[in-house]
PDB file of N, CA and C in Angstrom:
ATOM      1  N   MET A   1       3.053  22.424  15.842  1.00 58.00           N
ATOM      2  CA  MET A   1       1.640  22.373  15.515  1.00 58.00           C
ATOM      3  C   MET A   1       1.429  21.836  14.097  1.00 58.00           C
ATOM      4  N   ARG A   2       2.215  22.343  13.168  1.00 64.00           N
ATOM      5  CA  ARG A   2       2.052  21.935  11.781  1.00 64.00           C
ATOM      6  C   ARG A   2       2.353  20.446  11.607  1.00 64.00           C
ATOM      7  N   ARG A   3       3.343  19.940  12.336  1.00 66.00           N
ATOM      8  CA  ARG A   3       3.712  18.531  12.221  1.00 66.00           C
ATOM      9  C   ARG A   3       2.601  17.627  12.752  1.00 66.00           C
ATOM     10  N   GLU A   4       1.965  18.026  13.861  1.00 71.00           N
ATOM     11  CA  GLU A   4       0.874  17.225  14.426  1.00 71.00           C
ATOM     12  C   GLU A   4      -0.331  17.186  13.483  1.00 71.00           C
ATOM     13  N   ILE A   5      -0.610  18.295  12.838  1.00 71.00           N
ATOM     14  CA  ILE A   5      -1.733  18.330  11.890  1.00 71.00           C
ATOM     15  C   ILE A   5      -1.424  17.439  10.690  1.00 71.00           C
ATOM     16  N   GLY A   6      -0.178  17.464  10.225  1.00 72.00           N
ATOM     17  CA  GLY A   6       0.220  16.594   9.113  1.00 72.00           C
ATOM     18  C   GLY A   6       0.067  15.127   9.467  1.00 72.00           C
ATOM     19  N   TRP A   7       0.487  14.754  10.681  1.00 75.00           N
ATOM     20  CA  TRP A   7       0.320  13.369  11.131  1.00 75.00           C
ATOM     21  C   TRP A   7      -1.151  12.999  11.224  1.00 75.00           C
ATOM     22  N   MET A   8      -1.976  13.946  11.711  1.00 79.00           N
ATOM     23  CA  MET A   8      -3.405  13.663  11.858  1.00 79.00           C
ATOM     24  C   MET A   8      -4.038  13.393  10.488  1.00 79.00           C
ATOM     25  N   PHE A   9      -3.748  14.244   9.512  1.00 78.00           N
ATOM     26  CA  PHE A   9      -4.312  14.047   8.179  1.00 78.00           C
ATOM     27  C   PHE A   9      -3.743  12.794   7.515  1.00 78.00           C
ATOM     28  N   GLY A  10      -2.470  12.526   7.730  1.00 74.00           N
ATOM     29  CA  GLY A  10      -1.874  11.317   7.174  1.00 74.00           C
ATOM     30  C   GLY A  10      -2.500  10.051   7.728  1.00 74.00           C
ATOM     31  N   LEU A  11      -2.681  10.016   9.040  1.00 78.00           N
ATOM     32  CA  LEU A  11      -3.306   8.840   9.651  1.00 78.00           C
ATOM     33  C   LEU A  11      -4.766   8.692   9.242  1.00 78.00           C
ATOM     34  N   THR A  12      -5.472   9.812   9.099  1.00 81.00           N
ATOM     35  CA  THR A  12      -6.864   9.760   8.646  1.00 81.00           C
ATOM     36  C   THR A  12      -6.943   9.218   7.219  1.00 81.00           C
ATOM     37  N   ALA A  13      -6.042   9.654   6.356  1.00 77.00           N
ATOM     38  CA  ALA A  13      -6.033   9.158   4.971  1.00 77.00           C
ATOM     39  C   ALA A  13      -5.727   7.667   4.934  1.00 77.00           C
ATOM     40  N   LEU A  14      -4.777   7.224   5.735  1.00 76.00           N
ATOM     41  CA  LEU A  14      -4.450   5.804   5.767  1.00 76.00           C
ATOM     42  C   LEU A  14      -5.599   4.978   6.342  1.00 76.00           C
ATOM     43  N   PHE A  15      -6.261   5.510   7.358  1.00 80.00           N
ATOM     44  CA  PHE A  15      -7.392   4.804   7.957  1.00 80.00           C
ATOM     45  C   PHE A  15      -8.525   4.649   6.955  1.00 80.00           C
ATOM     46  N   THR A  16      -8.859   5.714   6.239  1.00 80.00           N
ATOM     47  CA  THR A  16      -9.942   5.616   5.257  1.00 80.00           C
ATOM     48  C   THR A  16      -9.555   4.729   4.081  1.00 80.00           C
ATOM     49  N   ALA A  17      -8.262   4.678   3.739  1.00 80.00           N
ATOM     50  CA  ALA A  17      -7.819   3.783   2.667  1.00 80.00           C
ATOM     51  C   ALA A  17      -7.970   2.327   3.076  1.00 80.00           C
ATOM     52  N   ALA A  18      -7.925   2.050   4.364  1.00 80.00           N
ATOM     53  CA  ALA A  18      -8.083   0.677   4.839  1.00 80.00           C
ATOM     54  C   ALA A  18      -9.543   0.316   5.081  1.00 80.00           C
ATOM     55  N   VAL A  19     -10.363   1.294   5.455  1.00 85.00           N
ATOM     56  CA  VAL A  19     -11.765   1.013   5.798  1.00 85.00           C
ATOM     57  C   VAL A  19     -12.596   0.677   4.559  1.00 85.00           C
ATOM     58  N   ALA A  20     -12.391   1.399   3.472  1.00 85.00           N
ATOM     59  CA  ALA A  20     -13.216   1.194   2.276  1.00 85.00           C
ATOM     60  C   ALA A  20     -13.113  -0.221   1.713  1.00 85.00           C
ATOM     61  N   PRO A  21     -11.909  -0.764   1.482  1.00 86.00           N
ATOM     62  CA  PRO A  21     -11.866  -2.130   0.967  1.00 86.00           C
ATOM     63  C   PRO A  21     -12.373  -3.162   1.965  1.00 86.00           C
ATOM     64  N   THR A  22     -12.134  -2.920   3.240  1.00 86.00           N
ATOM     65  CA  THR A  22     -12.599  -3.866   4.260  1.00 86.00           C
ATOM     66  C   THR A  22     -14.118  -3.904   4.306  1.00 86.00           C
ATOM     67  N   ALA A  23     -14.743  -2.739   4.304  1.00 88.00           N
ATOM     68  CA  ALA A  23     -16.204  -2.690   4.332  1.00 88.00           C
ATOM     69  C   ALA A  23     -16.797  -3.302   3.060  1.00 88.00           C
ATOM     70  N   GLY A  24     -16.206  -3.003   1.915  1.00 88.00           N
ATOM     71  CA  GLY A  24     -16.691  -3.580   0.663  1.00 88.00           C
ATOM     72  C   GLY A  24     -16.547  -5.086   0.630  1.00 88.00           C
ATOM     73  N   PHE A  25     -15.428  -5.589   1.146  1.00 87.00           N
ATOM     74  CA  PHE A  25     -15.229  -7.040   1.179  1.00 87.00           C
ATOM     75  C   PHE A  25     -16.244  -7.713   2.088  1.00 87.00           C
ATOM     76  N   VAL A  26     -16.529  -7.104   3.235  1.00 89.00           N
ATOM     77  CA  VAL A  26     -17.515  -7.686   4.164  1.00 89.00           C
ATOM     78  C   VAL A  26     -18.889  -7.726   3.516  1.00 89.00           C
ATOM     79  N   VAL A  27     -19.276  -6.654   2.851  1.00 90.00           N
ATOM     80  CA  VAL A  27     -20.585  -6.632   2.182  1.00 90.00           C
ATOM     81  C   VAL A  27     -20.629  -7.669   1.063  1.00 90.00           C
ATOM     82  N   ALA A  28     -19.570  -7.779   0.278  1.00 89.00           N
ATOM     83  CA  ALA A  28     -19.535  -8.775  -0.795  1.00 89.00           C
ATOM     84  C   ALA A  28     -19.563 -10.187  -0.233  1.00 89.00           C
ATOM     85  N   GLN A  29     -18.935 -10.402   0.906  1.00 87.00           N
ATOM     86  CA  GLN A  29     -18.938 -11.721   1.541  1.00 87.00           C
ATOM     87  C   GLN A  29     -20.345 -12.078   2.024  1.00 87.00           C
ATOM     88  N   VAL A  30     -21.029 -11.110   2.624  1.00 91.00           N
ATOM     89  CA  VAL A  30     -22.381 -11.362   3.140  1.00 91.00           C
ATOM     90  C   VAL A  30     -23.356 -11.613   1.997  1.00 91.00           C
ATOM     91  N   LYS A  31     -23.243 -10.840   0.930  1.00 88.00           N
ATOM     92  CA  LYS A  31     -24.142 -10.988  -0.229  1.00 88.00           C
ATOM     93  C   LYS A  31     -23.735 -12.126  -1.157  1.00 88.00           C
ATOM     94  N   ASP A  32     -22.586 -12.769  -0.881  1.00 87.00           N
ATOM     95  CA  ASP A  32     -22.079 -13.896  -1.667  1.00 87.00           C
ATOM     96  C   ASP A  32     -21.883 -13.519  -3.136  1.00 87.00           C
ATOM     97  N   ARG A  33     -21.146 -12.440  -3.350  1.00 88.00           N
ATOM     98  CA  ARG A  33     -20.832 -11.981  -4.702  1.00 88.00           C
ATOM     99  C   ARG A  33     -19.346 -12.193  -4.959  1.00 88.00           C
ATOM    100  N   ARG A  34     -19.026 -13.232  -5.714  1.00 86.00           N
ATOM    101  CA  ARG A  34     -17.638 -13.621  -5.940  1.00 86.00           C
ATOM    102  C   ARG A  34     -16.853 -12.575  -6.737  1.00 86.00           C
ATOM    103  N   GLU A  35     -17.457 -11.989  -7.756  1.00 87.00           N
ATOM    104  CA  GLU A  35     -16.746 -11.015  -8.579  1.00 87.00           C
ATOM    105  C   GLU A  35     -16.376  -9.784  -7.757  1.00 87.00           C
ATOM    106  N   ALA A  36     -17.317  -9.312  -6.979  1.00 88.00           N
ATOM    107  CA  ALA A  36     -17.056  -8.132  -6.149  1.00 88.00           C
ATOM    108  C   ALA A  36     -16.029  -8.448  -5.070  1.00 88.00           C
ATOM    109  N   ARG A  37     -16.072  -9.650  -4.542  1.00 87.00           N
ATOM    110  CA  ARG A  37     -15.116 -10.054  -3.507  1.00 87.00           C
ATOM    111  C   ARG A  37     -13.686  -9.999  -4.051  1.00 87.00           C
ATOM    112  N   GLY A  38     -13.493 -10.472  -5.261  1.00 88.00           N
ATOM    113  CA  GLY A  38     -12.172 -10.425  -5.882  1.00 88.00           C
ATOM    114  C   GLY A  38     -11.685  -9.004  -6.104  1.00 88.00           C
ATOM    115  N   ARG A  39     -12.590  -8.124  -6.552  1.00 89.00           N
ATOM    116  CA  ARG A  39     -12.213  -6.726  -6.764  1.00 89.00           C
ATOM    117  C   ARG A  39     -11.816  -6.065  -5.452  1.00 89.00           C
ATOM    118  N   PHE A  40     -12.541  -6.359  -4.382  1.00 87.00           N
ATOM    119  CA  PHE A  40     -12.205  -5.740  -3.099  1.00 87.00           C
ATOM    120  C   PHE A  40     -10.923  -6.319  -2.507  1.00 87.00           C
ATOM    121  N   LEU A  41     -10.602  -7.561  -2.808  1.00 87.00           N
ATOM    122  CA  LEU A  41      -9.311  -8.105  -2.383  1.00 87.00           C
ATOM    123  C   LEU A  41      -8.161  -7.404  -3.104  1.00 87.00           C
ATOM    124  N   ILE A  42      -8.337  -7.162  -4.399  1.00 89.00           N
ATOM    125  CA  ILE A  42      -7.325  -6.424  -5.157  1.00 89.00           C
ATOM    126  C   ILE A  42      -7.219  -4.996  -4.630  1.00 89.00           C
ATOM    127  N   MET A  43      -8.357  -4.374  -4.354  1.00 86.00           N
ATOM    128  CA  MET A  43      -8.364  -3.016  -3.822  1.00 86.00           C
ATOM    129  C   MET A  43      -7.652  -2.957  -2.466  1.00 86.00           C
ATOM    130  N   ALA A  44      -7.871  -3.953  -1.621  1.00 84.00           N
ATOM    131  CA  ALA A  44      -7.210  -3.992  -0.314  1.00 84.00           C
ATOM    132  C   ALA A  44      -5.705  -4.176  -0.464  1.00 84.00           C
ATOM    133  N   THR A  45      -5.298  -4.987  -1.417  1.00 85.00           N
ATOM    134  CA  THR A  45      -3.870  -5.203  -1.645  1.00 85.00           C
ATOM    135  C   THR A  45      -3.201  -3.922  -2.117  1.00 85.00           C
ATOM    136  N   VAL A  46      -3.823  -3.231  -3.048  1.00 85.00           N
ATOM    137  CA  VAL A  46      -3.260  -1.978  -3.557  1.00 85.00           C
ATOM    138  C   VAL A  46      -3.249  -0.912  -2.459  1.00 85.00           C
ATOM    139  N   SER A  47      -4.289  -0.854  -1.642  1.00 82.00           N
ATOM    140  CA  SER A  47      -4.349   0.134  -0.569  1.00 82.00           C
ATOM    141  C   SER A  47      -3.352  -0.154   0.543  1.00 82.00           C
ATOM    142  N   SER A  48      -2.946  -1.394   0.687  1.00 81.00           N
ATOM    143  CA  SER A  48      -2.022  -1.725   1.769  1.00 81.00           C
ATOM    144  C   SER A  48      -0.596  -1.259   1.473  1.00 81.00           C
ATOM    145  N   VAL A  49      -0.248  -1.040   0.218  1.00 83.00           N
ATOM    146  CA  VAL A  49       1.112  -0.628  -0.131  1.00 83.00           C
ATOM    147  C   VAL A  49       1.461   0.733   0.486  1.00 83.00           C
ATOM    148  N   PRO A  50       0.654   1.796   0.323  1.00 78.00           N
ATOM    149  CA  PRO A  50       1.023   3.062   0.961  1.00 78.00           C
ATOM    150  C   PRO A  50       0.979   2.981   2.483  1.00 78.00           C
ATOM    151  N   ILE A  51       0.087   2.168   3.024  1.00 76.00           N
ATOM    152  CA  ILE A  51       0.017   2.021   4.475  1.00 76.00           C
ATOM    153  C   ILE A  51       1.298   1.389   5.000  1.00 76.00           C
ATOM    154  N   LEU A  52       1.762   0.344   4.343  1.00 79.00           N
ATOM    155  CA  LEU A  52       2.999  -0.294   4.770  1.00 79.00           C
ATOM    156  C   LEU A  52       4.206   0.615   4.587  1.00 79.00           C
ATOM    157  N   CYS A  53       4.242   1.386   3.512  1.00 78.00           N
ATOM    158  CA  CYS A  53       5.338   2.348   3.319  1.00 78.00           C
ATOM    159  C   CYS A  53       5.325   3.408   4.402  1.00 78.00           C
ATOM    160  N   PHE A  54       4.144   3.905   4.744  1.00 74.00           N
ATOM    161  CA  PHE A  54       4.030   4.914   5.800  1.00 74.00           C
ATOM    162  C   PHE A  54       4.508   4.345   7.129  1.00 74.00           C
ATOM    163  N   LEU A  55       4.083   3.142   7.462  1.00 74.00           N
ATOM    164  CA  LEU A  55       4.505   2.549   8.721  1.00 74.00           C
ATOM    165  C   LEU A  55       6.007   2.250   8.725  1.00 74.00           C
ATOM    166  N   PHE A  56       6.518   1.740   7.625  1.00 76.00           N
ATOM    167  CA  PHE A  56       7.929   1.358   7.560  1.00 76.00           C
ATOM    168  C   PHE A  56       8.843   2.575   7.618  1.00 76.00           C
ATOM    169  N   PHE A  57       8.599   3.543   6.728  1.00 75.00           N
ATOM    170  CA  PHE A  57       9.495   4.695   6.646  1.00 75.00           C
ATOM    171  C   PHE A  57       9.124   5.819   7.610  1.00 75.00           C
ATOM    172  N   GLY A  58       7.850   5.950   7.948  1.00 70.00           N
ATOM    173  CA  GLY A  58       7.436   7.051   8.813  1.00 70.00           C
ATOM    174  C   GLY A  58       7.508   6.737  10.286  1.00 70.00           C
ATOM    175  N   ALA A  59       7.249   5.510  10.667  1.00 68.00           N
ATOM    176  CA  ALA A  59       7.202   5.176  12.085  1.00 68.00           C
ATOM    177  C   ALA A  59       8.389   4.317  12.520  1.00 68.00           C
ATOM    178  N   LEU A  60       8.737   3.317  11.747  1.00 67.00           N
ATOM    179  CA  LEU A  60       9.786   2.402  12.183  1.00 67.00           C
ATOM    180  C   LEU A  60      11.193   2.913  11.893  1.00 67.00           C
ATOM    181  N   PHE A  61      11.406   3.463  10.718  1.00 69.00           N
ATOM    182  CA  PHE A  61      12.732   3.939  10.337  1.00 69.00           C
ATOM    183  C   PHE A  61      12.680   5.391   9.864  1.00 69.00           C
ATOM    184  N   PRO A  62      12.431   6.325  10.786  1.00 64.00           N
ATOM    185  CA  PRO A  62      12.391   7.729  10.364  1.00 64.00           C
ATOM    186  C   PRO A  62      13.790   8.208   9.962  1.00 64.00           C
ATOM    187  N   GLU A  63      13.828   9.215   9.155  1.00 69.00           N
ATOM    188  CA  GLU A  63      15.095   9.733   8.659  1.00 69.00           C
ATOM    189  C   GLU A  63      15.925  10.349   9.787  1.00 69.00           C
ATOM    190  N   CYS A  64      15.278  11.074  10.669  1.00 66.00           N
ATOM    191  CA  CYS A  64      15.971  11.723  11.779  1.00 66.00           C
ATOM    192  C   CYS A  64      15.572  11.033  13.089  1.00 66.00           C
ATOM    193  N   PRO A  65      16.528  10.723  13.941  1.00 63.00           N
ATOM    194  CA  PRO A  65      16.183  10.129  15.232  1.00 63.00           C
ATOM    195  C   PRO A  65      15.420  11.128  16.100  1.00 63.00           C
ATOM    196  N   ASP A  66      14.666  10.617  17.052  1.00 64.00           N
ATOM    197  CA  ASP A  66      13.924  11.494  17.957  1.00 64.00           C
ATOM    198  C   ASP A  66      14.884  12.387  18.722  1.00 64.00           C
ATOM    199  N   GLY A  67      14.505  13.639  18.880  1.00 67.00           N
ATOM    200  CA  GLY A  67      15.333  14.588  19.594  1.00 67.00           C
ATOM    201  C   GLY A  67      16.206  15.429  18.694  1.00 67.00           C
ATOM    202  N   TYR A  68      16.379  15.038  17.429  1.00 67.00           N
ATOM    203  CA  TYR A  68      17.187  15.794  16.495  1.00 67.00           C
ATOM    204  C   TYR A  68      16.267  16.560  15.558  1.00 67.00           C
ATOM    205  N   HIS A  69      16.684  17.757  15.190  1.00 66.00           N
ATOM    206  CA  HIS A  69      15.892  18.567  14.263  1.00 66.00           C
ATOM    207  C   HIS A  69      16.647  18.659  12.950  1.00 66.00           C
ATOM    208  N   CYS A  70      16.133  18.002  11.934  1.00 61.00           N
ATOM    209  CA  CYS A  70      16.800  17.989  10.628  1.00 61.00           C
ATOM    210  C   CYS A  70      16.293  19.122   9.767  1.00 61.00           C
TER     211      CYS A  70
END
């Protein structure tokens, strides 16, 4: 139970980290604001680092194989 809740909160945090820069970039694109667009691109790049680490180490290459209890 505790592991499923941890995954749920982790995925929610990663999802919200991706939604904020995407929504800001779309609004800046529609309003044609170049300065804001650049800031949201930087924000998206910085937010993508923990997402990629989570996917790489948490989903693709976990420390313990499935079926083993470490």
